[in-house]
CSV table of N, CA, C and O in Angstrom, one decimal:
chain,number,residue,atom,x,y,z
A,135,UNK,N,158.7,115.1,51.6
A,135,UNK,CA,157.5,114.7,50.8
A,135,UNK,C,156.8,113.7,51.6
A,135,UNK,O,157.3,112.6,51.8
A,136,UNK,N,155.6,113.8,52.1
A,136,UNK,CA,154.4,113.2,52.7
A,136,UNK,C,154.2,112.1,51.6
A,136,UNK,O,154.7,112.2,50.4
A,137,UNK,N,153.5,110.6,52.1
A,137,UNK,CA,153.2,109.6,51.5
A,137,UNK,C,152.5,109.9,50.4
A,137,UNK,O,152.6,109.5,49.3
A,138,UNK,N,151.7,110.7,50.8
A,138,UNK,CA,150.6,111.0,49.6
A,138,UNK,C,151.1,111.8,48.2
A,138,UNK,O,150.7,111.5,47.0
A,139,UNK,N,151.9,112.7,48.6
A,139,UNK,CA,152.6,113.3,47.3
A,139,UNK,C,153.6,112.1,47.1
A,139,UNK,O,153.8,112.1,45.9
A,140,UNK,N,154.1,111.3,47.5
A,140,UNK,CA,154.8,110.1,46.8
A,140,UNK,C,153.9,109.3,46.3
A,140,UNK,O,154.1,109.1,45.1
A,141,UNK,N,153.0,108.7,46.7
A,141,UNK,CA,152.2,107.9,45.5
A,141,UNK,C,151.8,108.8,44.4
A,141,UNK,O,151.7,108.3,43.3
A,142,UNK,N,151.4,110.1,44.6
A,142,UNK,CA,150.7,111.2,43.9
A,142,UNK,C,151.9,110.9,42.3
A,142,UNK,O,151.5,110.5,41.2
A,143,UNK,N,153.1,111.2,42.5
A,143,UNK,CA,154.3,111.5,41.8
A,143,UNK,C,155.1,109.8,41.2
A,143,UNK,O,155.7,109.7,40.1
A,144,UNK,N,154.8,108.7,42.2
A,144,UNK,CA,154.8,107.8,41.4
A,144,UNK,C,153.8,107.3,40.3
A,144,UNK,O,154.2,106.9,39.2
A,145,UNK,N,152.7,107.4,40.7
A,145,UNK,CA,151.2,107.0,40.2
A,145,UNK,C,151.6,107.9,38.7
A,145,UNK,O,151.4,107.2,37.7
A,146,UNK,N,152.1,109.4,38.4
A,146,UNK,CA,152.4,109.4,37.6
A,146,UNK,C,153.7,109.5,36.5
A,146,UNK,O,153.8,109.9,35.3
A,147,UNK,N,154.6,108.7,37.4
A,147,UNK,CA,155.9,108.2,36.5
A,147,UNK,C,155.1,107.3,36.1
A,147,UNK,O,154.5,107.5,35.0
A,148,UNK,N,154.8,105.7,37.1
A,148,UNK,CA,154.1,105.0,36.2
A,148,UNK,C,153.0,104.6,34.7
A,148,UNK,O,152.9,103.7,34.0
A,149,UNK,N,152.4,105.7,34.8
A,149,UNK,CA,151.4,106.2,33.7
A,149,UNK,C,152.8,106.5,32.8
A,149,UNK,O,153.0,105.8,31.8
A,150,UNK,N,153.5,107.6,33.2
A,150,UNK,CA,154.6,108.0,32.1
A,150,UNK,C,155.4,107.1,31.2
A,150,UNK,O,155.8,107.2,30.0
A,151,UNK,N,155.7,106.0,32.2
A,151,UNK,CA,156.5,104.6,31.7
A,151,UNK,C,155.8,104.1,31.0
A,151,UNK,O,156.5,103.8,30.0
A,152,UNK,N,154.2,103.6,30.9
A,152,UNK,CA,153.5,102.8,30.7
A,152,UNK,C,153.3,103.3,29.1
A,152,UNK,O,153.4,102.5,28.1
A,153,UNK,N,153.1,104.7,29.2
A,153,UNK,CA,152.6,105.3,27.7
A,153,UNK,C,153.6,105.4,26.9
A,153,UNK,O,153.2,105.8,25.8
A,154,UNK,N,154.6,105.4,27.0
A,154,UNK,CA,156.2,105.5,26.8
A,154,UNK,C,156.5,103.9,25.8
A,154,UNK,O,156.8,103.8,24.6
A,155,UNK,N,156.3,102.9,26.9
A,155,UNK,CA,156.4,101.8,26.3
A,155,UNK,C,155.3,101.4,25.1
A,155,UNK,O,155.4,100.7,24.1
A,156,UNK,N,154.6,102.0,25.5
A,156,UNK,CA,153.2,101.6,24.1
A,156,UNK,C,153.1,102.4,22.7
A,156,UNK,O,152.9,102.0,21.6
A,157,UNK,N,153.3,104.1,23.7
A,157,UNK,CA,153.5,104.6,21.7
A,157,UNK,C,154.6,105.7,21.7
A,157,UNK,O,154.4,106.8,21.2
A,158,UNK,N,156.0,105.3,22.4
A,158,UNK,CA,157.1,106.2,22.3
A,158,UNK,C,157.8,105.8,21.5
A,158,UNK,O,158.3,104.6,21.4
A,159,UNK,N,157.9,107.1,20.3
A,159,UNK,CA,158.5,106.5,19.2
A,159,UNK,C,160.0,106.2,19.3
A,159,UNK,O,160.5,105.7,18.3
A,160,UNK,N,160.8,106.5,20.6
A,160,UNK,CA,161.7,105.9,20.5
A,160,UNK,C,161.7,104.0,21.0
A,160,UNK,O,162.3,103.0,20.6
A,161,UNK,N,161.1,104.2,21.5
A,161,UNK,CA,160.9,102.3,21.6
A,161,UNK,C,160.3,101.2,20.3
A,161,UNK,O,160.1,100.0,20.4
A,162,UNK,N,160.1,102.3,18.9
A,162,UNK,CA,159.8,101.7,17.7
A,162,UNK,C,160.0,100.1,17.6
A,162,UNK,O,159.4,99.1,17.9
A,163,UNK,N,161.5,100.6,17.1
A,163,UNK,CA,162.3,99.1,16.4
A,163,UNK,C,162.2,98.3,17.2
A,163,UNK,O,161.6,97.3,16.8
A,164,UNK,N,162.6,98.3,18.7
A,164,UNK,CA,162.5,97.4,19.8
A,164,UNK,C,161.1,96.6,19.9
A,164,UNK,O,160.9,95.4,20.0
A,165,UNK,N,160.4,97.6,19.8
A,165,UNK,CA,158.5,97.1,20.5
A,165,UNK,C,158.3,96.5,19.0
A,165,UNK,O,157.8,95.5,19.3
A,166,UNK,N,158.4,96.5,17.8
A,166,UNK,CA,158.0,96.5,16.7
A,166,UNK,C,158.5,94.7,16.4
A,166,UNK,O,157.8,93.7,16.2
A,167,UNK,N,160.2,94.9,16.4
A,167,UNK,CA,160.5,93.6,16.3
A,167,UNK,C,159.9,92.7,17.3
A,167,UNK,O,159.7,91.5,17.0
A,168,UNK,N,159.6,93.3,18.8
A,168,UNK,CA,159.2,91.9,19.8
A,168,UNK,C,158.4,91.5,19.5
A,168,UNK,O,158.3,90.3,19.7
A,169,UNK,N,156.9,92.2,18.7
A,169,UNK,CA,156.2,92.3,18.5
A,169,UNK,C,155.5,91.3,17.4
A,169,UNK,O,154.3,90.9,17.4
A,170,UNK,N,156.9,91.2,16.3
A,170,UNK,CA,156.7,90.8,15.4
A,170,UNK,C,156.9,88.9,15.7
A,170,UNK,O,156.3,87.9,15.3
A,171,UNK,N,157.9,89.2,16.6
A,171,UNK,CA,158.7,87.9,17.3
A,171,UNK,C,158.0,86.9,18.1
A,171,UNK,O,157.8,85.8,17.7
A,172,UNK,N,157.6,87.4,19.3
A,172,UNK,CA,156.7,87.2,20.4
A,172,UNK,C,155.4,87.9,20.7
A,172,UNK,O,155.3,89.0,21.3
A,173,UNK,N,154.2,86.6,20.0
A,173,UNK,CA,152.5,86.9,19.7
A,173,UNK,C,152.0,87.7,21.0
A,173,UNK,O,151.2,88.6,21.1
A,174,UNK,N,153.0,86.7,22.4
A,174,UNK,CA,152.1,87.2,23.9
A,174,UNK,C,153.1,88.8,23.7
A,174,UNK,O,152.2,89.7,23.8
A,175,UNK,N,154.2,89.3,23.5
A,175,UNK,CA,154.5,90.2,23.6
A,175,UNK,C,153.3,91.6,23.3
A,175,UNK,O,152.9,92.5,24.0
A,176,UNK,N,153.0,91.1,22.1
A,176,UNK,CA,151.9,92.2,21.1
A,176,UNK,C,150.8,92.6,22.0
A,176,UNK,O,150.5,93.8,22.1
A,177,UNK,N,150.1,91.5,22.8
A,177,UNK,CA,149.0,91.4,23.3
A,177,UNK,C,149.5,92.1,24.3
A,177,UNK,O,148.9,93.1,24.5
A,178,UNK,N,150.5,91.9,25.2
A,178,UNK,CA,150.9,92.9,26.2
A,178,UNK,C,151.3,94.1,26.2
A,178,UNK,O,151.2,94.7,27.3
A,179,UNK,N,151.7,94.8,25.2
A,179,UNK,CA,152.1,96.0,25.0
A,179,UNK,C,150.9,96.7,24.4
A,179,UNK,O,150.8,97.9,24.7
A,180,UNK,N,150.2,96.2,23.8
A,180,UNK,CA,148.7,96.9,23.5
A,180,UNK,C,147.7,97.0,24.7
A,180,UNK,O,146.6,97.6,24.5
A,181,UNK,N,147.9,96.5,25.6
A,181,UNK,CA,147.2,96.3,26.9
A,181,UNK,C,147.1,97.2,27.7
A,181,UNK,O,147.5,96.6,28.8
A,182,UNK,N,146.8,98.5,28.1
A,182,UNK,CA,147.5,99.6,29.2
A,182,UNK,C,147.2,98.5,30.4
A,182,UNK,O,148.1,98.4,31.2
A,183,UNK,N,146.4,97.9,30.5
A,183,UNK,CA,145.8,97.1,31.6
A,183,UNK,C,147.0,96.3,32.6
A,183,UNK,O,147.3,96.4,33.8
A,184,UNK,N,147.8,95.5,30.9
A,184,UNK,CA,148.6,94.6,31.2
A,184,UNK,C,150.0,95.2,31.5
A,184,UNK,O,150.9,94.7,32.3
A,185,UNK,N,150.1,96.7,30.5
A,185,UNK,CA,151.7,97.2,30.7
A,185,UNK,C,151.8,98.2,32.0
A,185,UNK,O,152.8,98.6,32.6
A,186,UNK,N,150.5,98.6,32.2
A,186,UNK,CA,150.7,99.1,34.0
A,186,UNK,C,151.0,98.6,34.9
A,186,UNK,O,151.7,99.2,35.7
A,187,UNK,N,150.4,97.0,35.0
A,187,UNK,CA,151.0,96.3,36.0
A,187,UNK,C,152.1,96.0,36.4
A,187,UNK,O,152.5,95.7,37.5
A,188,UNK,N,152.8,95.9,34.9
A,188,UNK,CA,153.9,95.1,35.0
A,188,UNK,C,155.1,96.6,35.2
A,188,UNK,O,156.3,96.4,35.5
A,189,UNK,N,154.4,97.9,35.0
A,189,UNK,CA,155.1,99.1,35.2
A,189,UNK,C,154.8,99.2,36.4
A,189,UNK,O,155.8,99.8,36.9
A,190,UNK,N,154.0,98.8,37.3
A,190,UNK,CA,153.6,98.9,38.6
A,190,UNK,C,154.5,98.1,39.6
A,190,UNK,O,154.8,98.3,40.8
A,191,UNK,N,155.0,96.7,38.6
A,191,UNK,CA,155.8,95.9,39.4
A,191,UNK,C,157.1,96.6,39.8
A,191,UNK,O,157.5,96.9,40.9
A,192,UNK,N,157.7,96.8,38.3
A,192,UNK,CA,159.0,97.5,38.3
A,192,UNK,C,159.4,98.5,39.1
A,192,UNK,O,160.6,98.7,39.6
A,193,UNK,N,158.2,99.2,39.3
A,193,UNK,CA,158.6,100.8,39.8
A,193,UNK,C,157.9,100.7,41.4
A,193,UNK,O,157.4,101.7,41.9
A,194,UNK,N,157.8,99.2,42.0
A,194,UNK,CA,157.3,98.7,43.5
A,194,UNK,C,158.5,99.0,44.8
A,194,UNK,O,158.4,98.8,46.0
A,195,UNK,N,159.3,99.3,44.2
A,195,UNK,CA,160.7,99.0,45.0
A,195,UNK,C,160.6,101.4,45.5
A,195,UNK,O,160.8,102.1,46.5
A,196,UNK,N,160.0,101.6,44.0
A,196,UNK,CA,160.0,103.4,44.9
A,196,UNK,C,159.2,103.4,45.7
A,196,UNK,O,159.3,104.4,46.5
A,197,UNK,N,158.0,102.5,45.9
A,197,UNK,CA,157.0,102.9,46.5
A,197,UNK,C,156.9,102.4,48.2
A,197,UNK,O,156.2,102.7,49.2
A,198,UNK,N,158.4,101.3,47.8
A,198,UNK,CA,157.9,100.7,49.3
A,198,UNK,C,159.0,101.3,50.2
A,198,UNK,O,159.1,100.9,51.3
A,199,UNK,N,159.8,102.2,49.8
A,199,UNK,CA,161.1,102.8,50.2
A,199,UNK,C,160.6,103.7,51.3
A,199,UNK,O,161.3,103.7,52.3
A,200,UNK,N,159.4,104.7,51.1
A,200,UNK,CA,159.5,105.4,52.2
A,200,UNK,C,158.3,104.7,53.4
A,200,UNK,O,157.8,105.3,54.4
A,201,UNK,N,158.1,103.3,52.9
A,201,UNK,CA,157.0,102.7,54.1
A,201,UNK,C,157.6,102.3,55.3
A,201,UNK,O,157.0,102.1,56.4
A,202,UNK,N,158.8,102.2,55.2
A,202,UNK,CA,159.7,101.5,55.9
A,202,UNK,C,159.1,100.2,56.4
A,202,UNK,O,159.3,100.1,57.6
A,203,UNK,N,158.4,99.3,56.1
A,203,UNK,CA,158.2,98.3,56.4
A,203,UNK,C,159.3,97.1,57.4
A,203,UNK,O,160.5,96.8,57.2
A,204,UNK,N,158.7,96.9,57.8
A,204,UNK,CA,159.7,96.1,59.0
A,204,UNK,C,160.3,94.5,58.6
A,204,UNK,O,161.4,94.2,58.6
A,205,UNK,N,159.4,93.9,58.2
A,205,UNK,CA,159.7,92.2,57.5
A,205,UNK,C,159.8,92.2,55.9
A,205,UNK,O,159.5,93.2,55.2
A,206,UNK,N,160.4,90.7,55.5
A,206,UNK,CA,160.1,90.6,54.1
A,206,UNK,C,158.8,90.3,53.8
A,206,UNK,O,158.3,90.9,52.8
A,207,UNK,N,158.0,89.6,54.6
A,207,UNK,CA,156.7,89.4,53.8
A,207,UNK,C,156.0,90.0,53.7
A,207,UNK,O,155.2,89.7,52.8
A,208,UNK,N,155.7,91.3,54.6
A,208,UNK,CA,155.0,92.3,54.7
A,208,UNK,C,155.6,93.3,53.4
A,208,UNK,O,154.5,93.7,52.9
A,209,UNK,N,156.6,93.8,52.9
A,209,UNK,CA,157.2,94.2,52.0
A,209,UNK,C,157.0,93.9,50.5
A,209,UNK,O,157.3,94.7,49.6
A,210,UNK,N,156.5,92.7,50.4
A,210,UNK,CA,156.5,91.3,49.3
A,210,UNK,C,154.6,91.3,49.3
A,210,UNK,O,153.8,91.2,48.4
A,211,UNK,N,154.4,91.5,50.6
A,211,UNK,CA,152.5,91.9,50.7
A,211,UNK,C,152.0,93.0,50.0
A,211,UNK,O,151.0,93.0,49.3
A,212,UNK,N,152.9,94.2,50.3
A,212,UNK,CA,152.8,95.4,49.0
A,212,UNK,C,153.1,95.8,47.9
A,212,UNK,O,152.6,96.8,47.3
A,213,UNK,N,154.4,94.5,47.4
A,213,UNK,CA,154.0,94.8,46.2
A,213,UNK,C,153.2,94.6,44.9
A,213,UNK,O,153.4,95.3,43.8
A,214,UNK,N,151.8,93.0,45.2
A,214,UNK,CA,151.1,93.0,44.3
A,214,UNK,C,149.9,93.6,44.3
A,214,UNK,O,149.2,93.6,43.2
A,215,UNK,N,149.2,94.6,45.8
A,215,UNK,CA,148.4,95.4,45.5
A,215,UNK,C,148.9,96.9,44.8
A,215,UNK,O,148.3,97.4,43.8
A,216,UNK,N,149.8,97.3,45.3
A,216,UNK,CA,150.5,98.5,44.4
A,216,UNK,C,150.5,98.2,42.4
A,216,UNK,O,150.3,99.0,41.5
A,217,UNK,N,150.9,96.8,42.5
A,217,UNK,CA,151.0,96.6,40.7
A,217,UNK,C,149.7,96.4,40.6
A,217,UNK,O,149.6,96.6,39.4
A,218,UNK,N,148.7,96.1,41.0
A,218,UNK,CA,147.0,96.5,41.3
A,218,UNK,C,146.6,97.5,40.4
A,218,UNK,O,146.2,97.7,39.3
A,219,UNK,N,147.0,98.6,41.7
A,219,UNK,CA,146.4,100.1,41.6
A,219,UNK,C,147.1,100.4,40.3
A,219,UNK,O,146.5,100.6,39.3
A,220,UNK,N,148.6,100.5,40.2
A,220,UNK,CA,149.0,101.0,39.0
A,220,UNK,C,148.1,100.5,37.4
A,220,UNK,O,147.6,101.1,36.4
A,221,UNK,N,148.3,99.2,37.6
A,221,UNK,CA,147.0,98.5,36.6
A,221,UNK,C,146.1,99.7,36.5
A,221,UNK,O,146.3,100.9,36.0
A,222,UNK,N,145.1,99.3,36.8
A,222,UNK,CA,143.7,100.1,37.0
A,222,UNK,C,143.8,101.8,36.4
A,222,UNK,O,143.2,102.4,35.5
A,223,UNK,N,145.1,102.4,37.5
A,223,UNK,CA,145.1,103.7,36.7
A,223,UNK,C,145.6,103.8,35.6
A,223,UNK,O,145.1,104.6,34.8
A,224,UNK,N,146.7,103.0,35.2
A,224,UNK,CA,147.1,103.3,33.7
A,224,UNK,C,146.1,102.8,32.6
A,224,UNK,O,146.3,103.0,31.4
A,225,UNK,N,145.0,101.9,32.9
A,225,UNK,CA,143.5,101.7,32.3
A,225,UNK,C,143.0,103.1,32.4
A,225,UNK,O,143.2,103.8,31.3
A,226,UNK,N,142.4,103.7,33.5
A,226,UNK,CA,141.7,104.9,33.1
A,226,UNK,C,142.3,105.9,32.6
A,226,UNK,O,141.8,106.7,31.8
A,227,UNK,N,143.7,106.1,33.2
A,227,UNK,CA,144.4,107.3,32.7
A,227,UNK,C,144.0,106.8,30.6
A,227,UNK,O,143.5,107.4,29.7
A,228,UNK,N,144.6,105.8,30.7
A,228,UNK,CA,144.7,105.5,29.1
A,228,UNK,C,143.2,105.6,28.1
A,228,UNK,O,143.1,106.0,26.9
A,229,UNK,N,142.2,104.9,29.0
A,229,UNK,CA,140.8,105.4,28.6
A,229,UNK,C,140.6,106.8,28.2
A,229,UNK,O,140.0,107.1,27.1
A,230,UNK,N,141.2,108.0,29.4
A,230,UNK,CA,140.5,109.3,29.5
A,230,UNK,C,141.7,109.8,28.6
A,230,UNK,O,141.4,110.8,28.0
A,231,UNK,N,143.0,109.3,28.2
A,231,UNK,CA,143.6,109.9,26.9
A,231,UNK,C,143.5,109.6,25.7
A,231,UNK,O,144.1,110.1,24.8
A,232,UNK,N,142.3,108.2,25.5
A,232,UNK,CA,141.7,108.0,24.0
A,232,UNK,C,140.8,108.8,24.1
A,232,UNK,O,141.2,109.6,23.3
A,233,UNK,N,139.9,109.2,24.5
A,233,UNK,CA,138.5,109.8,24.7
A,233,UNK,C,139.1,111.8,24.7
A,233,UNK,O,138.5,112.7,24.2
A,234,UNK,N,140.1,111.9,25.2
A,234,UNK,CA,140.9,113.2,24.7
A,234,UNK,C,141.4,113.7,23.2
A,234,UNK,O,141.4,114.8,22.7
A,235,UNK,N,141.8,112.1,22.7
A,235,UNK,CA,142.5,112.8,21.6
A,235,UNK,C,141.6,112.1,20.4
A,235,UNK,O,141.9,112.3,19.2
A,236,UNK,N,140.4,111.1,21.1
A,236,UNK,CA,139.2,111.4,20.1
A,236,UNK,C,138.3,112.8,19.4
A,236,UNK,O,137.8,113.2,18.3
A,237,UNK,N,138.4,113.4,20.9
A,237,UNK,CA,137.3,114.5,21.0
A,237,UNK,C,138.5,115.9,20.3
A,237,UNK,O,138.3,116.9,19.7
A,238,UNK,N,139.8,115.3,20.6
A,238,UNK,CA,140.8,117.0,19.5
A,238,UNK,C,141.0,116.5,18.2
A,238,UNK,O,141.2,117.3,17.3
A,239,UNK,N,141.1,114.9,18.0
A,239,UNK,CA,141.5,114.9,16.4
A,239,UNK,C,140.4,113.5,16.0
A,239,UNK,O,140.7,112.3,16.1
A,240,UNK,N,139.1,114.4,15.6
A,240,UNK,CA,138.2,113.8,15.2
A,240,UNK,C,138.3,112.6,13.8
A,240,UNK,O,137.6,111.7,13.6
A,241,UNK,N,139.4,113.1,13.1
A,241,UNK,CA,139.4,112.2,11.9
A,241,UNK,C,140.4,111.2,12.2
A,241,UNK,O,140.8,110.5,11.3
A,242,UNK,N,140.7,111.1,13.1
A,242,UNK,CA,141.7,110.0,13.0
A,242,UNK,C,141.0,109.1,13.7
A,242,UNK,O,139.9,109.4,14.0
A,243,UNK,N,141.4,107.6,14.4
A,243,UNK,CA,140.7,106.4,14.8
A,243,UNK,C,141.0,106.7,15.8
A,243,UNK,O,142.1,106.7,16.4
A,244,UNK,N,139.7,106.8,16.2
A,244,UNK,CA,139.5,106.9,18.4
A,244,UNK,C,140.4,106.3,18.9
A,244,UNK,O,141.0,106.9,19.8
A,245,UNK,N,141.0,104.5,18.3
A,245,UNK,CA,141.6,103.5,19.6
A,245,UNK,C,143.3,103.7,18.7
A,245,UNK,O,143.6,103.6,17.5
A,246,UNK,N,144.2,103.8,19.6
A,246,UNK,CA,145.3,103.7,18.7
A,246,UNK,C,146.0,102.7,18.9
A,246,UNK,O,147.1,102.6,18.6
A,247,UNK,N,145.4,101.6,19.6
A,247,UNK,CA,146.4,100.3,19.8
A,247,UNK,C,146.1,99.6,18.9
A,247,UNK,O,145.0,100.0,18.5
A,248,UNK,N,146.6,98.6,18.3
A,248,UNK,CA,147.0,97.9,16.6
A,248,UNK,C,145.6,96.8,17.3
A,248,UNK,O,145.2,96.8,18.5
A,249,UNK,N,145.1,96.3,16.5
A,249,UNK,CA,144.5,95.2,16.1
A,249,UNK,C,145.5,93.8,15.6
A,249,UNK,O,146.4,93.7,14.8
A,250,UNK,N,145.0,93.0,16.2
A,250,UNK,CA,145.7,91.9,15.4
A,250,UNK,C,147.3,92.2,14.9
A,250,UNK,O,148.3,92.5,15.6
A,251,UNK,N,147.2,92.1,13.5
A,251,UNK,CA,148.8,92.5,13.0
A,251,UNK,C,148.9,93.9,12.4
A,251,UNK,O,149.7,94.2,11.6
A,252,UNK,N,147.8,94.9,13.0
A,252,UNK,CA,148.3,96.2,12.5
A,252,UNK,C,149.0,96.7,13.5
A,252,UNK,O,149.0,96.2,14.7
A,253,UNK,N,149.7,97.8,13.1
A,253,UNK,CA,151.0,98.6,13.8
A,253,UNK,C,152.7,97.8,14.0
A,253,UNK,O,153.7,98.1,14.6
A,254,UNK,N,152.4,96.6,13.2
A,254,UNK,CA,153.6,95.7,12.9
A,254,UNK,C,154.2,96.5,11.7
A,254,UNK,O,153.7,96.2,10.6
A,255,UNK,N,154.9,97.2,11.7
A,255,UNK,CA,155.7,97.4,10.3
A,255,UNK,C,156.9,96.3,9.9
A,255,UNK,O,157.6,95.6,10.7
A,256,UNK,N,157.0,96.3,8.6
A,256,UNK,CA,158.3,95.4,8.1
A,256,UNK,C,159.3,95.8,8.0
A,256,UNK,O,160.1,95.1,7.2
A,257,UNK,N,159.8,97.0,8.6
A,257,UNK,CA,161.1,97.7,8.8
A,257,UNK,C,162.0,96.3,9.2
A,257,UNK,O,161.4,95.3,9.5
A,258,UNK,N,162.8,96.5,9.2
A,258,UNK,CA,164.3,95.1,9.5
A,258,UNK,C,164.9,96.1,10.4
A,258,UNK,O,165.7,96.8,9.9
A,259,UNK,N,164.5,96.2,12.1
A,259,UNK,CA,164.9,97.2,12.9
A,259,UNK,C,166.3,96.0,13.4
A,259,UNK,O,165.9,94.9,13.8
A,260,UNK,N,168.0,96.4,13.3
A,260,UNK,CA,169.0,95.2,14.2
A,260,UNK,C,169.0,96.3,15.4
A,260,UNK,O,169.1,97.5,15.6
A,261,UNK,N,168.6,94.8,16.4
A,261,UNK,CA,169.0,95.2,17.8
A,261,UNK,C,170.4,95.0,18.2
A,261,UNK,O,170.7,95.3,19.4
C-alpha cells in the first residue's frame, strides 16, 4: 500500500470514528451522560470540527508508521498538521452528509447536532 492509499484509508477510518462518536447509537448512554456531566464535553462532541481533531490526534500514530521518520521531533511535527487535515475533513465530510440527508429526508431537521440542551435525554444510563 502506497502513501497515498494510506492516507486515502485513514482519512476514512477517521471520518468513521468521528461520526461514530457523535450519533452511534451505541455510544448513547456514555455520550448522553458526559454530556449531561461535562458542559465542554457537549460542545465537543457536537463539533465534527472539534471531534476530528481530536480523532485525528488518536489515530496520528497509523499515520506516521509508514513515514518512517527518523527523529522525535520531526515525528511530534506530524502530528499536529495531520490532526489539522483530519479536522477540516470531518467538517466537510460532515457538512456534505447534512446537506445529503437534508436533500433524502426532507421533513426532518437539516442539522442533527443538539442545540444547547437538546439531544440530552433523562435516561439514568450506569456506567
Amino acid at each position: 500500500m502506497n502513501r497515498l492509499d494510506h492516507l486515502l484509508v485513514l482519512t476514512l477510518a477517521v471520518y468513521g470514528l468521528c461520526y461514530i462518536l457523535m450519533y452511534g447509537s451505541i455510544f448513547n448512554g456514555p455520550r448522553n451522560y458526559l454530556m449531561r456531566k461535562f458542559r465542554w464535553f457537549q460542545r465537543l462532541i457536537t463539533c465534527p470540527l472539534c471531534t476530528g481533531f481530536w480523532c485525528g490526534l488518536a489515530l496520528s500514530n497509523w499515520h506516521l508508521t509508514p513515514l518512517q521518520i527518523s527523529s522525535k521531533w520531526h515525528e511530534w511535527a506530524m502530528v499536529f498538521p495531520f490532526a489539522c487535515y483530519s479536522a477540516i475533513v470531518c467538517y466537510i465530510l460532515h457538512l456534505y452528509t447534512e446537506i445529503l440527508l437534508a436533500k433524502a429526508y426532507p421533513s426532518i431537521d437539516a442539522s442533527r447536532c443538539p442545540q444547547d440542551d437538546e439531544g440530552v435525554d433523562d435516561k439514568n444510563y450506569q456506567v
